[in-house]
Amino acid sequence: MTKFSEIKGFAFDLDGVITDTAKFHTQAWHALADQVNVTWTPELQESLKGIDRMGSLEMILKAGNKQDDYTHDEKVALASWKNNHYVELISGLTPDDILPGMADFIKELNDKGYRASVASASKNAPFILDKLGLTDSFVGIVDPATLHAGKPDPEIFVRAAEILNLLPEQVISLEDSAAGIASINGAGEVSLGIGDTTVLAAANLNFASTAEVTLANIAAKLD
Ligand code: G6P
Ligand code: MG
């Protein structure tokens, strides 16, 4: 694997890595599942992480075998209902909602000259980063509206390295979802999984929580 000394930049997933908005996505999707009479399960919940808005809706409908029950326009309306609910839930975010250790880690990267970008499937990412006071900490954000395919396709993390003007092998990317780790691995970057090691077994490096993510701890695992 890449040596730590070759690493020049970092690409971050947002929801569940920088801030705990994964719980708000869950809350809003669960409400939508109830509305369309699809049974909510822990497995369905986990499988939605990292998946874009329309893809998530399709997975929920499919879980209840209802994927053919709605027209395209009705599906767009359902996704928009979920997003309105979600935007209400995130409207009160402040810098205090950055996950433990992440503000310090991002500052450490900035101070030590590592470049950082954001690779989130969320169209709400610029709004959230603004609320968290982190917009200026990143060189750029991949615009998910310009992607041909979402996670687990590698495209989003390939683009995140391009924004950094780095080769994929010079980048470590952070994710809390299985789809995201598959995307990072496909892009040829070092994948750092945060959370359940069973779910994130394909990650090159595993951390139980954001609080443990520091350059020293990463270097210790890579060298
Ligand atoms: C992230 C989250 C997903 C969410 C997706 C799209 O990847 O992990 O749960 O569905 O972004 O978010 P959006 O805010 O655009 O609906
Ligand atoms: Mg995530």
CSV table of C-alpha atoms and ligand atoms in Angstrom, one decimal:
chain,number,residue,atom,x,y,z
A,1,MET,CA,0.0,0.0,0.0
A,2,THR,CA,0.9,3.7,-0.3
A,3,LYS,CA,3.4,5.0,2.2
A,4,PHE,CA,2.3,7.8,4.5
A,5,SER,CA,5.1,10.0,3.1
A,6,GLU,CA,3.5,9.8,-0.4
A,7,ILE,CA,0.2,11.2,0.8
A,8,LYS,CA,-0.5,14.9,-0.2
A,9,GLY,CA,-4.2,15.2,0.2
A,10,PHE,CA,-7.5,14.0,1.7
A,11,ALA,CA,-11.0,13.7,0.3
A,12,PHE,CA,-13.9,13.7,2.7
A,13,ASP,CA,-17.4,12.2,2.6
A,14,LEU,CA,-19.6,14.6,4.5
A,15,ASP,CA,-22.7,12.9,6.1
A,16,GLY,CA,-21.5,10.6,8.9
A,17,VAL,CA,-17.8,11.7,8.6
A,18,ILE,CA,-17.7,15.5,9.1
A,19,THR,CA,-21.0,15.8,10.8
A,20,ASP,CA,-23.8,13.5,12.0
A,21,THR,CA,-26.3,14.3,9.4
A,22,ALA,CA,-26.6,10.6,8.6
A,23,LYS,CA,-29.1,10.5,11.4
A,24,PHE,CA,-31.3,13.2,9.8
A,25,HIS,CA,-31.2,11.4,6.4
A,26,THR,CA,-32.4,8.3,8.3
A,27,GLN,CA,-35.1,10.2,10.1
A,28,ALA,CA,-36.5,11.7,6.9
A,29,TRP,CA,-36.3,8.5,4.8
A,30,HIS,CA,-37.9,6.5,7.6
A,31,ALA,CA,-40.8,9.0,7.6
A,32,LEU,CA,-41.1,8.6,3.8
A,33,ALA,CA,-41.0,4.8,4.1
A,34,ASP,CA,-43.9,5.0,6.6
A,35,GLN,CA,-45.8,7.2,4.2
A,36,VAL,CA,-45.5,4.7,1.3
A,37,ASN,CA,-46.0,1.6,3.6
A,38,VAL,CA,-42.5,0.1,3.3
A,39,THR,CA,-41.2,-1.6,6.4
A,40,TRP,CA,-38.1,0.1,7.8
A,41,THR,CA,-35.3,-2.3,8.8
A,42,PRO,CA,-31.7,-1.7,10.1
A,43,GLU,CA,-30.4,-3.4,6.9
A,44,LEU,CA,-32.3,-1.0,4.6
A,45,GLN,CA,-31.1,1.9,6.8
A,46,GLU,CA,-27.4,0.9,6.4
A,47,SER,CA,-27.7,0.2,2.7
A,48,LEU,CA,-28.9,3.8,2.0
A,49,LYS,CA,-25.7,5.5,3.3
A,50,GLY,CA,-23.8,7.2,0.6
A,51,ILE,CA,-26.5,6.6,-2.0
A,52,ASP,CA,-27.9,9.6,-3.9
A,53,ARG,CA,-31.4,10.9,-3.4
A,54,MET,CA,-33.3,9.2,-6.2
A,55,GLY,CA,-31.2,6.1,-5.8
A,56,SER,CA,-32.2,5.9,-2.1
A,57,LEU,CA,-35.9,6.4,-3.0
A,58,GLU,CA,-35.7,3.5,-5.5
A,59,MET,CA,-34.0,1.3,-2.9
A,60,ILE,CA,-36.8,2.0,-0.4
A,61,LEU,CA,-39.6,1.4,-2.9
A,62,LYS,CA,-37.8,-1.8,-4.1
A,63,ALA,CA,-37.6,-3.1,-0.4
A,64,GLY,CA,-41.4,-3.0,-0.4
A,65,ASN,CA,-41.8,-4.2,-4.0
A,66,LYS,CA,-43.4,-0.9,-4.9
A,67,GLN,CA,-40.9,0.3,-7.5
A,68,ASP,CA,-43.5,0.1,-10.2
A,69,ASP,CA,-46.3,1.7,-8.2
A,70,TYR,CA,-45.3,5.4,-8.9
A,71,THR,CA,-44.7,7.4,-12.0
A,72,HIS,CA,-41.5,9.3,-12.5
A,73,ASP,CA,-43.1,12.6,-11.5
A,74,GLU,CA,-44.6,11.0,-8.4
A,75,LYS,CA,-41.1,9.7,-7.5
A,76,VAL,CA,-39.6,13.2,-8.0
A,77,ALA,CA,-42.4,14.5,-5.7
A,78,LEU,CA,-41.6,11.9,-3.0
A,79,ALA,CA,-37.9,12.7,-3.1
A,80,SER,CA,-38.6,16.4,-2.9
A,81,TRP,CA,-40.9,15.8,0.2
A,82,LYS,CA,-38.1,13.9,1.9
A,83,ASN,CA,-35.6,16.7,1.0
A,84,ASN,CA,-37.9,19.4,2.4
A,85,HIS,CA,-38.2,17.4,5.7
A,86,TYR,CA,-34.4,16.8,5.7
A,87,VAL,CA,-33.6,20.5,5.1
A,88,GLU,CA,-35.8,21.4,8.1
A,89,LEU,CA,-33.9,19.0,10.3
A,90,ILE,CA,-30.4,20.4,9.2
A,91,SER,CA,-31.4,24.1,9.3
A,92,GLY,CA,-30.2,24.5,12.9
A,93,LEU,CA,-26.7,23.0,12.3
A,94,THR,CA,-23.8,25.0,13.8
A,95,PRO,CA,-20.0,24.4,14.1
A,96,ASP,CA,-20.8,22.6,17.4
A,97,ASP,CA,-22.3,19.8,15.2
A,98,ILE,CA,-18.9,18.8,13.7
A,99,LEU,CA,-18.2,15.3,14.8
A,100,PRO,CA,-15.6,14.8,17.6
A,101,GLY,CA,-12.0,15.4,16.5
A,102,MET,CA,-12.9,16.4,12.9
A,103,ALA,CA,-12.5,20.2,13.3
A,104,ASP,CA,-9.1,19.6,14.8
A,105,PHE,CA,-8.1,17.1,12.1
A,106,ILE,CA,-9.2,19.4,9.2
A,107,LYS,CA,-7.3,22.3,10.9
A,108,GLU,CA,-4.3,20.0,11.2
A,109,LEU,CA,-4.4,19.2,7.5
A,110,ASN,CA,-4.7,22.9,6.6
A,111,ASP,CA,-1.9,23.9,8.9
A,112,LYS,CA,0.5,21.2,7.6
A,113,GLY,CA,-0.2,22.0,3.9
A,114,TYR,CA,-2.3,18.9,3.0
A,115,ARG,CA,-5.0,19.7,0.5
A,116,ALA,CA,-8.6,18.6,1.2
A,117,SER,CA,-11.7,18.2,-0.9
A,118,VAL,CA,-15.3,17.0,-0.3
A,119,ALA,CA,-16.8,14.0,-2.1
A,120,SER,CA,-20.4,13.8,-1.0
A,121,ALA,CA,-23.4,12.6,-2.9
A,122,SER,CA,-25.4,15.3,-1.2
A,123,LYS,CA,-26.7,18.3,-3.1
A,124,ASN,CA,-27.0,19.9,0.3
A,125,ALA,CA,-23.3,19.7,1.0
A,126,PRO,CA,-22.4,23.4,0.3
A,127,PHE,CA,-25.3,24.5,2.6
A,128,ILE,CA,-24.1,22.1,5.4
A,129,LEU,CA,-20.4,23.1,5.1
A,130,ASP,CA,-21.5,26.8,5.3
A,131,LYS,CA,-23.5,26.1,8.5
A,132,LEU,CA,-20.5,24.3,10.0
A,133,GLY,CA,-18.2,27.1,9.1
A,134,LEU,CA,-15.9,24.8,7.1
A,135,THR,CA,-16.3,26.0,3.5
A,136,ASP,CA,-12.9,27.7,3.4
A,137,SER,CA,-11.1,24.6,4.8
A,138,PHE,CA,-11.6,22.8,1.5
A,139,VAL,CA,-10.0,23.4,-2.0
A,140,GLY,CA,-13.3,22.4,-3.5
A,141,ILE,CA,-16.4,20.2,-3.5
A,142,VAL,CA,-17.4,17.7,-6.2
A,143,ASP,CA,-20.8,18.7,-7.6
A,144,PRO,CA,-22.8,15.5,-7.5
A,145,ALA,CA,-25.2,16.9,-10.2
A,146,THR,CA,-22.3,16.5,-12.7
A,147,LEU,CA,-21.6,12.8,-12.1
A,148,HIS,CA,-22.5,10.0,-14.5
A,149,ALA,CA,-22.8,7.5,-11.6
A,150,GLY,CA,-22.9,7.8,-7.8
A,151,LYS,CA,-21.2,5.7,-5.1
A,152,PRO,CA,-20.2,2.9,-5.3
A,153,ASP,CA,-18.9,4.0,-8.8
A,154,PRO,CA,-15.4,5.4,-8.4
A,155,GLU,CA,-16.2,8.6,-10.3
A,156,ILE,CA,-16.9,10.9,-7.3
A,157,PHE,CA,-13.5,10.1,-5.6
A,158,VAL,CA,-11.6,10.3,-8.9
A,159,ARG,CA,-13.0,13.8,-9.3
A,160,ALA,CA,-12.2,14.7,-5.7
A,161,ALA,CA,-8.5,13.9,-6.4
A,162,GLU,CA,-8.6,15.9,-9.6
A,163,ILE,CA,-9.9,18.9,-7.6
A,164,LEU,CA,-6.8,18.5,-5.4
A,165,ASN,CA,-4.6,18.3,-8.5
A,166,LEU,CA,-3.2,15.0,-7.1
A,167,LEU,CA,-2.9,11.5,-8.3
A,168,PRO,CA,-5.4,9.0,-6.6
A,169,GLU,CA,-2.5,7.2,-4.9
A,170,GLN,CA,-1.5,10.5,-3.2
A,171,VAL,CA,-4.9,10.8,-1.6
A,172,ILE,CA,-6.5,9.2,1.5
A,173,SER,CA,-10.3,9.3,1.4
A,174,LEU,CA,-12.6,9.1,4.4
A,175,GLU,CA,-16.0,7.3,4.4
A,176,ASP,CA,-18.6,5.9,6.8
A,177,SER,CA,-20.5,3.8,4.1
A,178,ALA,CA,-19.8,0.5,2.3
A,179,ALA,CA,-20.8,2.1,-1.0
A,180,GLY,CA,-18.3,4.9,-0.4
A,181,ILE,CA,-15.4,2.6,0.5
A,182,ALA,CA,-16.0,0.7,-2.7
A,183,SER,CA,-15.9,4.0,-4.6
A,184,ILE,CA,-12.6,5.0,-3.0
A,185,ASN,CA,-11.0,1.6,-3.7
A,186,GLY,CA,-12.2,1.7,-7.3
A,187,ALA,CA,-10.6,5.1,-7.6
A,188,GLY,CA,-7.2,3.7,-6.5
A,189,GLU,CA,-7.0,5.9,-3.3
A,190,VAL,CA,-6.3,4.8,0.3
A,191,SER,CA,-9.7,4.1,1.9
A,192,LEU,CA,-10.2,5.1,5.5
A,193,GLY,CA,-13.4,3.7,7.0
A,194,ILE,CA,-15.0,5.2,10.1
A,195,GLY,CA,-17.4,3.0,12.0
A,196,ASP,CA,-18.4,-0.7,12.1
A,197,THR,CA,-15.5,-2.8,10.8
A,198,THR,CA,-17.9,-5.5,9.6
A,199,VAL,CA,-19.7,-3.1,7.4
A,200,LEU,CA,-16.5,-1.4,6.3
A,201,ALA,CA,-14.3,-4.5,6.0
A,202,ALA,CA,-13.1,-3.5,2.5
A,203,ALA,CA,-11.4,-0.3,3.9
A,204,ASN,CA,-7.6,-0.1,3.8
A,205,LEU,CA,-7.6,1.6,7.3
A,206,ASN,CA,-10.4,1.4,9.9
A,207,PHE,CA,-11.1,3.7,12.8
A,208,ALA,CA,-13.9,3.1,15.3
A,209,SER,CA,-14.8,6.8,15.5
A,210,THR,CA,-13.9,10.2,14.1
A,211,ALA,CA,-12.3,11.1,17.5
A,212,GLU,CA,-9.4,8.7,16.6
A,213,VAL,CA,-8.6,10.3,13.2
A,214,THR,CA,-5.3,12.2,13.5
A,215,LEU,CA,-2.3,12.4,11.1
A,216,ALA,CA,-0.2,10.5,13.7
A,217,ASN,CA,-2.8,7.7,14.0
A,218,ILE,CA,-3.1,7.4,10.2
A,219,ALA,CA,0.7,7.4,9.8
A,220,ALA,CA,1.0,4.6,12.5
A,221,LYS,CA,-1.4,2.4,10.5
A,222,LEU,CA,0.1,3.1,7.1
A,223,ASP,CA,3.8,2.7,7.7
B,1,G6P,C1,-25.1,11.3,1.2
B,1,G6P,C2,-25.8,10.5,2.2
B,1,G6P,C3,-27.1,9.9,1.7
B,1,G6P,C4,-27.9,10.9,0.9
B,1,G6P,C5,-27.1,11.5,-0.2
B,1,G6P,C6,-27.8,12.5,-1.0
B,1,G6P,O1,-24.4,10.4,0.4
B,1,G6P,O2,-25.0,9.6,2.8
B,1,G6P,O3,-27.8,9.3,2.7
B,1,G6P,O4,-29.0,10.3,0.3
B,1,G6P,O5,-25.9,12.1,0.4
B,1,G6P,O6,-28.1,13.6,-0.2
B,1,G6P,P1,-29.1,14.8,-0.6
B,1,G6P,O7,-28.9,15.8,0.5
B,1,G6P,O8,-28.6,15.3,-2.0
B,1,G6P,O9,-30.4,14.3,-0.7
B,2,MG,MG,-21.5,9.2,4.7
